[in-house]
CSV table of C-alpha atoms and ligand atoms in Angstrom, one decimal:
chain,number,residue,atom,x,y,z
A,1,MET,CA,50.4,115.7,-63.8
A,2,ILE,CA,53.9,116.0,-65.3
A,3,ILE,CA,55.9,112.8,-65.2
A,4,LEU,CA,59.6,113.2,-64.6
A,5,LYS,CA,61.7,110.6,-66.4
A,6,SER,CA,64.7,108.7,-64.9
A,7,PRO,CA,68.0,108.6,-66.9
A,8,ARG,CA,67.0,105.1,-68.0
A,9,GLU,CA,63.7,106.3,-69.3
A,10,VAL,CA,65.3,109.2,-71.1
A,11,GLY,CA,67.6,106.7,-72.7
A,12,LEU,CA,64.7,104.7,-74.0
A,13,ILE,CA,63.0,107.8,-75.4
A,14,GLN,CA,66.3,108.6,-77.0
A,15,GLU,CA,66.4,105.2,-78.7
A,16,ALA,CA,63.0,105.9,-80.2
A,17,GLY,CA,64.2,109.3,-81.1
A,18,ARG,CA,67.1,107.8,-83.1
A,19,VAL,CA,64.7,105.8,-85.2
A,20,VAL,CA,62.7,109.0,-85.9
A,21,ALA,CA,65.8,110.9,-87.0
A,22,LEU,CA,66.9,107.9,-89.1
A,23,ALA,CA,63.5,108.0,-90.8
A,24,PHE,CA,63.9,111.7,-91.7
A,25,GLU,CA,67.4,111.0,-93.1
A,26,LYS,CA,66.3,108.1,-95.2
A,27,VAL,CA,63.0,109.5,-96.5
A,28,GLU,CA,64.3,112.9,-97.5
A,29,PRO,CA,65.8,111.7,-100.9
A,30,LEU,CA,62.4,110.2,-101.7
A,31,ILE,CA,60.6,113.5,-101.3
A,32,GLN,CA,60.4,114.4,-105.0
A,33,PRO,CA,57.8,115.5,-107.5
A,34,GLY,CA,55.6,112.5,-108.6
A,35,VAL,CA,55.9,110.5,-105.3
A,36,SER,CA,52.7,109.9,-103.4
A,37,THR,CA,52.4,110.5,-99.7
A,38,GLN,CA,51.3,106.8,-99.3
A,39,THR,CA,54.8,105.8,-100.6
A,40,LEU,CA,56.4,108.0,-97.8
A,41,ASN,CA,54.0,106.4,-95.3
A,42,ASP,CA,54.9,102.9,-96.3
A,43,PHE,CA,58.6,103.6,-96.4
A,44,ILE,CA,58.6,105.0,-92.9
A,45,ASP,CA,56.3,102.3,-91.5
A,46,GLN,CA,58.8,99.7,-92.7
A,47,LEU,CA,61.8,101.6,-91.5
A,48,PHE,CA,60.3,101.8,-88.0
A,49,ARG,CA,59.6,98.0,-88.0
A,50,ASP,CA,63.2,97.3,-89.3
A,51,ASN,CA,64.5,99.2,-86.3
A,52,GLY,CA,62.4,97.6,-83.6
A,53,ALA,CA,59.8,100.4,-83.4
A,54,ILE,CA,56.2,100.9,-84.5
A,55,SER,CA,54.3,104.1,-85.4
A,56,ALA,CA,52.4,105.4,-82.3
A,57,GLU,CA,50.2,107.4,-84.7
A,58,LEU,CA,48.7,104.4,-86.5
A,59,ASN,CA,45.2,103.8,-84.9
A,60,TYR,CA,45.8,106.7,-82.4
A,61,CYS,CA,42.2,107.8,-81.7
A,62,GLY,CA,41.4,106.0,-85.0
A,63,TYR,CA,44.0,107.8,-87.1
A,64,PRO,CA,44.3,105.6,-90.2
A,65,ALA,CA,48.0,105.8,-91.2
A,66,SER,CA,51.5,105.5,-89.8
A,67,ILE,CA,52.6,109.1,-90.6
A,68,CYS,CA,51.1,112.5,-91.0
A,69,ALA,CA,52.0,114.0,-94.4
A,70,SER,CA,50.7,117.5,-94.7
A,71,VAL,CA,51.0,119.5,-98.0
A,72,ASN,CA,51.0,123.3,-98.3
A,73,GLU,CA,47.9,124.7,-96.7
A,74,VAL,CA,47.5,121.5,-94.6
A,75,ILE,CA,49.0,122.3,-91.3
A,76,LEU,CA,48.4,119.0,-89.4
A,77,HIS,CA,47.3,115.4,-89.7
A,78,GLY,CA,47.4,115.1,-93.5
A,79,ILE,CA,46.4,111.5,-94.2
A,80,PRO,CA,48.7,109.7,-96.6
A,81,SER,CA,47.1,108.6,-99.8
A,82,PRO,CA,48.2,107.0,-103.1
A,83,LYS,CA,46.2,109.7,-104.8
A,84,LYS,CA,48.1,112.5,-103.1
A,85,ILE,CA,51.0,113.1,-105.5
A,86,LEU,CA,53.7,115.6,-104.5
A,87,ARG,CA,54.2,118.3,-107.1
A,88,ASP,CA,57.1,120.5,-107.9
A,89,GLY,CA,57.0,123.6,-105.6
A,90,ASP,CA,55.0,121.9,-102.8
A,91,ILE,CA,56.1,121.9,-99.2
A,92,VAL,CA,55.3,118.8,-97.2
A,93,THR,CA,55.4,118.3,-93.4
A,94,ILE,CA,56.2,114.8,-92.2
A,95,ASP,CA,55.2,114.4,-88.6
A,96,ILE,CA,56.1,111.0,-87.0
A,97,VAL,CA,56.1,109.3,-83.7
A,98,ALA,CA,58.1,106.1,-83.1
A,99,LYS,CA,57.4,103.8,-80.1
A,100,LYS,CA,60.2,101.5,-79.2
A,101,ASN,CA,60.5,99.4,-76.0
A,102,GLY,CA,57.4,101.1,-74.6
A,103,TYR,CA,58.6,104.7,-75.1
A,104,CYS,CA,57.7,107.3,-77.7
A,105,ALA,CA,59.6,110.0,-79.6
A,106,ASP,CA,57.9,112.6,-81.8
A,107,ALA,CA,59.3,115.0,-84.4
A,108,ALA,CA,58.2,116.9,-87.5
A,109,ARG,CA,60.0,118.6,-90.4
A,110,THR,CA,58.7,120.5,-93.4
A,111,PHE,CA,60.5,119.6,-96.6
A,112,PRO,CA,60.6,121.3,-100.0
A,113,VAL,CA,59.5,119.3,-103.1
A,114,GLY,CA,61.6,120.0,-106.1
A,115,ILE,CA,62.1,123.8,-106.8
A,116,CYS,CA,60.2,125.9,-104.3
A,117,SER,CA,59.3,129.6,-104.2
A,118,GLN,CA,61.3,131.9,-101.9
A,119,ARG,CA,58.3,132.3,-99.7
A,120,ALA,CA,57.7,128.6,-99.3
A,121,LEU,CA,61.4,128.1,-98.3
A,122,LYS,CA,61.0,131.0,-95.9
A,123,MET,CA,58.1,129.3,-94.2
A,124,ILE,CA,60.3,126.2,-93.6
A,125,GLU,CA,63.0,128.5,-92.1
A,126,ILE,CA,60.5,130.3,-89.8
A,127,ALA,CA,59.3,127.1,-88.2
A,128,LYS,CA,62.9,126.0,-87.5
A,129,GLU,CA,63.9,129.5,-86.3
A,130,SER,CA,60.9,129.5,-83.9
A,131,PHE,CA,62.0,126.1,-82.5
A,132,ASP,CA,65.6,127.2,-82.1
A,133,ASN,CA,64.7,130.4,-80.3
A,134,ALA,CA,62.3,128.6,-78.0
A,135,VAL,CA,64.6,125.6,-77.2
A,136,SER,CA,67.6,127.9,-76.5
A,137,LEU,CA,65.8,129.1,-73.4
A,138,VAL,CA,65.2,125.6,-71.9
A,139,LYS,CA,66.8,124.9,-68.5
A,140,PRO,CA,65.4,124.0,-65.1
A,141,GLY,CA,63.6,127.0,-63.6
A,142,ILE,CA,62.2,128.7,-66.7
A,143,HIS,CA,58.4,128.8,-67.3
A,144,LEU,CA,56.6,127.0,-70.1
A,145,GLY,CA,55.2,130.4,-71.1
A,146,ASP,CA,58.8,131.5,-71.9
A,147,ILE,CA,58.9,128.8,-74.6
A,148,SER,CA,55.5,129.6,-75.9
A,149,ALA,CA,56.2,133.3,-76.1
A,150,ALA,CA,59.5,132.8,-78.0
A,151,ILE,CA,57.7,130.8,-80.6
A,152,GLU,CA,55.0,133.4,-81.0
A,153,ALA,CA,57.4,136.3,-81.1
A,154,THR,CA,59.5,134.7,-83.8
A,155,ALA,CA,56.5,133.9,-86.0
A,156,LYS,CA,55.1,137.4,-85.6
A,157,SER,CA,58.5,139.0,-86.4
A,158,HIS,CA,58.1,137.5,-89.9
A,159,GLY,CA,54.4,138.5,-90.2
A,160,CYS,CA,53.2,134.9,-89.6
A,161,SER,CA,50.7,133.4,-87.2
A,162,VAL,CA,50.9,130.3,-84.9
A,163,ALA,CA,48.3,127.6,-84.6
A,164,ARG,CA,46.1,128.2,-81.5
A,165,GLU,CA,44.0,125.0,-81.3
A,166,TYR,CA,47.0,122.6,-81.3
A,167,THR,CA,50.0,122.5,-79.0
A,168,GLY,CA,53.2,120.8,-78.1
A,169,HIS,CA,53.1,118.4,-75.2
A,170,GLY,CA,55.0,116.1,-72.8
A,171,ILE,CA,55.9,112.7,-74.0
A,172,GLY,CA,56.9,109.3,-72.6
A,173,ARG,CA,55.0,106.0,-72.5
A,174,THR,CA,52.3,107.7,-74.5
A,175,MET,CA,52.8,110.4,-77.2
A,176,HIS,CA,50.8,113.0,-75.4
A,177,GLU,CA,51.4,113.7,-71.7
A,178,ASP,CA,51.1,116.9,-69.6
A,179,PRO,CA,52.0,119.7,-70.0
A,180,MET,CA,50.5,121.3,-73.0
A,181,ILE,CA,52.9,123.6,-74.7
A,182,PRO,CA,51.1,126.3,-76.8
A,183,CYS,CA,52.8,128.1,-79.6
A,184,TYR,CA,51.7,131.4,-78.0
A,185,GLY,CA,51.9,132.7,-74.4
A,186,VAL,CA,53.2,135.1,-71.8
A,187,PRO,CA,56.8,134.9,-70.4
A,188,GLY,CA,56.9,134.0,-66.7
A,189,THR,CA,53.6,132.1,-66.7
A,190,GLY,CA,52.8,128.4,-66.6
A,191,PRO,CA,54.5,125.4,-65.1
A,192,ILE,CA,58.2,125.6,-64.2
A,193,LEU,CA,60.6,123.2,-66.1
A,194,ARG,CA,62.4,120.6,-64.1
A,195,LYS,CA,65.2,118.2,-64.9
A,196,GLY,CA,63.9,115.0,-66.3
A,197,MET,CA,60.9,116.5,-68.1
A,198,THR,CA,60.6,115.2,-71.7
A,199,ILE,CA,58.7,117.5,-73.9
A,200,CYS,CA,57.9,118.2,-77.6
A,201,ILE,CA,58.3,121.8,-78.7
A,202,GLU,CA,56.5,122.2,-82.0
A,203,PRO,CA,56.0,125.5,-83.7
A,204,MET,CA,53.1,125.3,-86.2
A,205,ILE,CA,53.3,128.3,-88.4
A,206,LEU,CA,50.7,129.9,-90.7
A,207,GLU,CA,51.7,132.3,-93.5
A,208,HIS,CA,48.9,134.7,-92.8
A,209,ASN,CA,45.8,134.3,-90.6
A,210,ALA,CA,45.8,131.9,-87.6
A,211,ALA,CA,42.3,130.5,-88.4
A,212,VAL,CA,42.2,126.8,-89.3
A,213,ARG,CA,39.4,124.3,-90.0
A,214,VAL,CA,39.2,120.5,-90.0
A,215,LEU,CA,38.1,118.8,-93.3
A,216,LYS,CA,35.2,116.3,-93.5
A,217,ASP,CA,37.6,113.3,-93.0
A,218,GLY,CA,37.8,114.5,-89.3
A,219,TRP,CA,41.6,114.8,-89.4
A,220,THR,CA,43.0,117.1,-92.0
A,221,VAL,CA,43.6,120.6,-90.6
A,222,VAL,CA,44.0,123.4,-93.1
A,223,SER,CA,44.6,127.1,-93.0
A,224,LYS,CA,41.2,128.8,-93.6
A,225,ASP,CA,42.7,131.4,-95.9
A,226,GLY,CA,44.6,128.8,-97.9
A,227,GLY,CA,48.0,130.2,-96.9
A,228,LEU,CA,51.1,128.0,-96.6
A,229,THR,CA,52.0,126.3,-93.3
A,230,SER,CA,55.1,124.8,-91.8
A,231,HIS,CA,56.0,122.8,-88.7
A,232,TYR,CA,59.2,121.9,-86.9
A,233,GLU,CA,59.2,119.6,-83.8
A,234,ASN,CA,61.7,117.7,-81.7
A,235,THR,CA,61.4,115.7,-78.5
A,236,ILE,CA,63.8,117.1,-75.9
A,237,VAL,CA,64.8,116.4,-72.2
A,238,VAL,CA,65.5,119.1,-69.6
A,239,THR,CA,68.9,118.5,-68.2
A,240,ASP,CA,70.8,119.9,-65.2
A,241,ASP,CA,71.8,123.1,-67.0
A,242,GLY,CA,69.9,123.1,-70.3
A,243,TYR,CA,68.4,120.5,-72.6
A,244,GLU,CA,69.3,117.7,-75.0
A,245,ILE,CA,67.5,117.0,-78.2
A,246,LEU,CA,66.4,113.3,-78.3
A,247,THR,CA,65.2,113.1,-81.9
A,248,LYS,CA,68.6,113.0,-83.5
A,249,LEU,CA,71.1,110.4,-84.7
B,1,LIG,N1,52.6,113.8,-84.0
B,1,LIG,C1,51.5,114.6,-83.7
B,1,LIG,C2,52.0,115.6,-82.6
B,1,LIG,O1,53.0,116.2,-82.8
B,1,LIG,C3,50.3,113.9,-83.3
B,1,LIG,C4,49.6,113.2,-84.4
B,1,LIG,S1,48.2,112.4,-83.9
B,1,LIG,C5,47.8,111.5,-85.2
B,1,LIG,O2,51.5,115.6,-81.5
B,1,LIG,F1,46.8,110.7,-84.8
B,1,LIG,F2,47.4,112.2,-86.2
B,1,LIG,F3,48.7,110.7,-85.6
B,2,LIG,CO1,54.0,116.4,-81.1
């Protein structure tokens, strides 16, 4: 069941979204060779609290940290650790969900660490381009499959794959609501978008093959072939004639 949000509820999600955007702005300068992903976790956890929010990821289904910090071949749910030190040339995805006044906002960005290879930087761009192409279609009356297909087509145009086992999603009082929004699909299929839907569009891109596996910790998802991965996500609301991004300042 897709829950449509009132303007008041959209405003509350937007307030949480501002905290998410602030976290990205403030953490970016810390993302340097030598810093641990635990340091990034603790910084964002504190920033959330200082801004009246908490991490909706902490303890979610037993998830043991406040952010996901996923390096290189880790596509999702990298668990921060003081032992995981960022190195020059890595790319790291920070995926965060702030909950404030009962409402959640969710976004992800992949950042370069120090000096990166051209192909690593290209991976970061492809995730953003996939998001931009998908979100540009959003307005009442389109199908969810239109969004999914745009993500898949963009990734494929660069010779990349999309994650198949993980999807975007609706969002509101909880971080995952209906509908699921796969990164692949067929235009003209799936639920129709309506004004007041709040959704997370999140291209998850693999450099080569789409196959992934989960490590023994039960969380960390990696590309099976060891190829690089990237991710770009925002929470948006469907408006009268288009959309508004809610995870921005
Ligand atoms: N933020 C992720 C998403 O985009 C969900 C992370 S779940 C967690 O849907 F438990 F790992 F935090
Ligand atoms: Co999400």
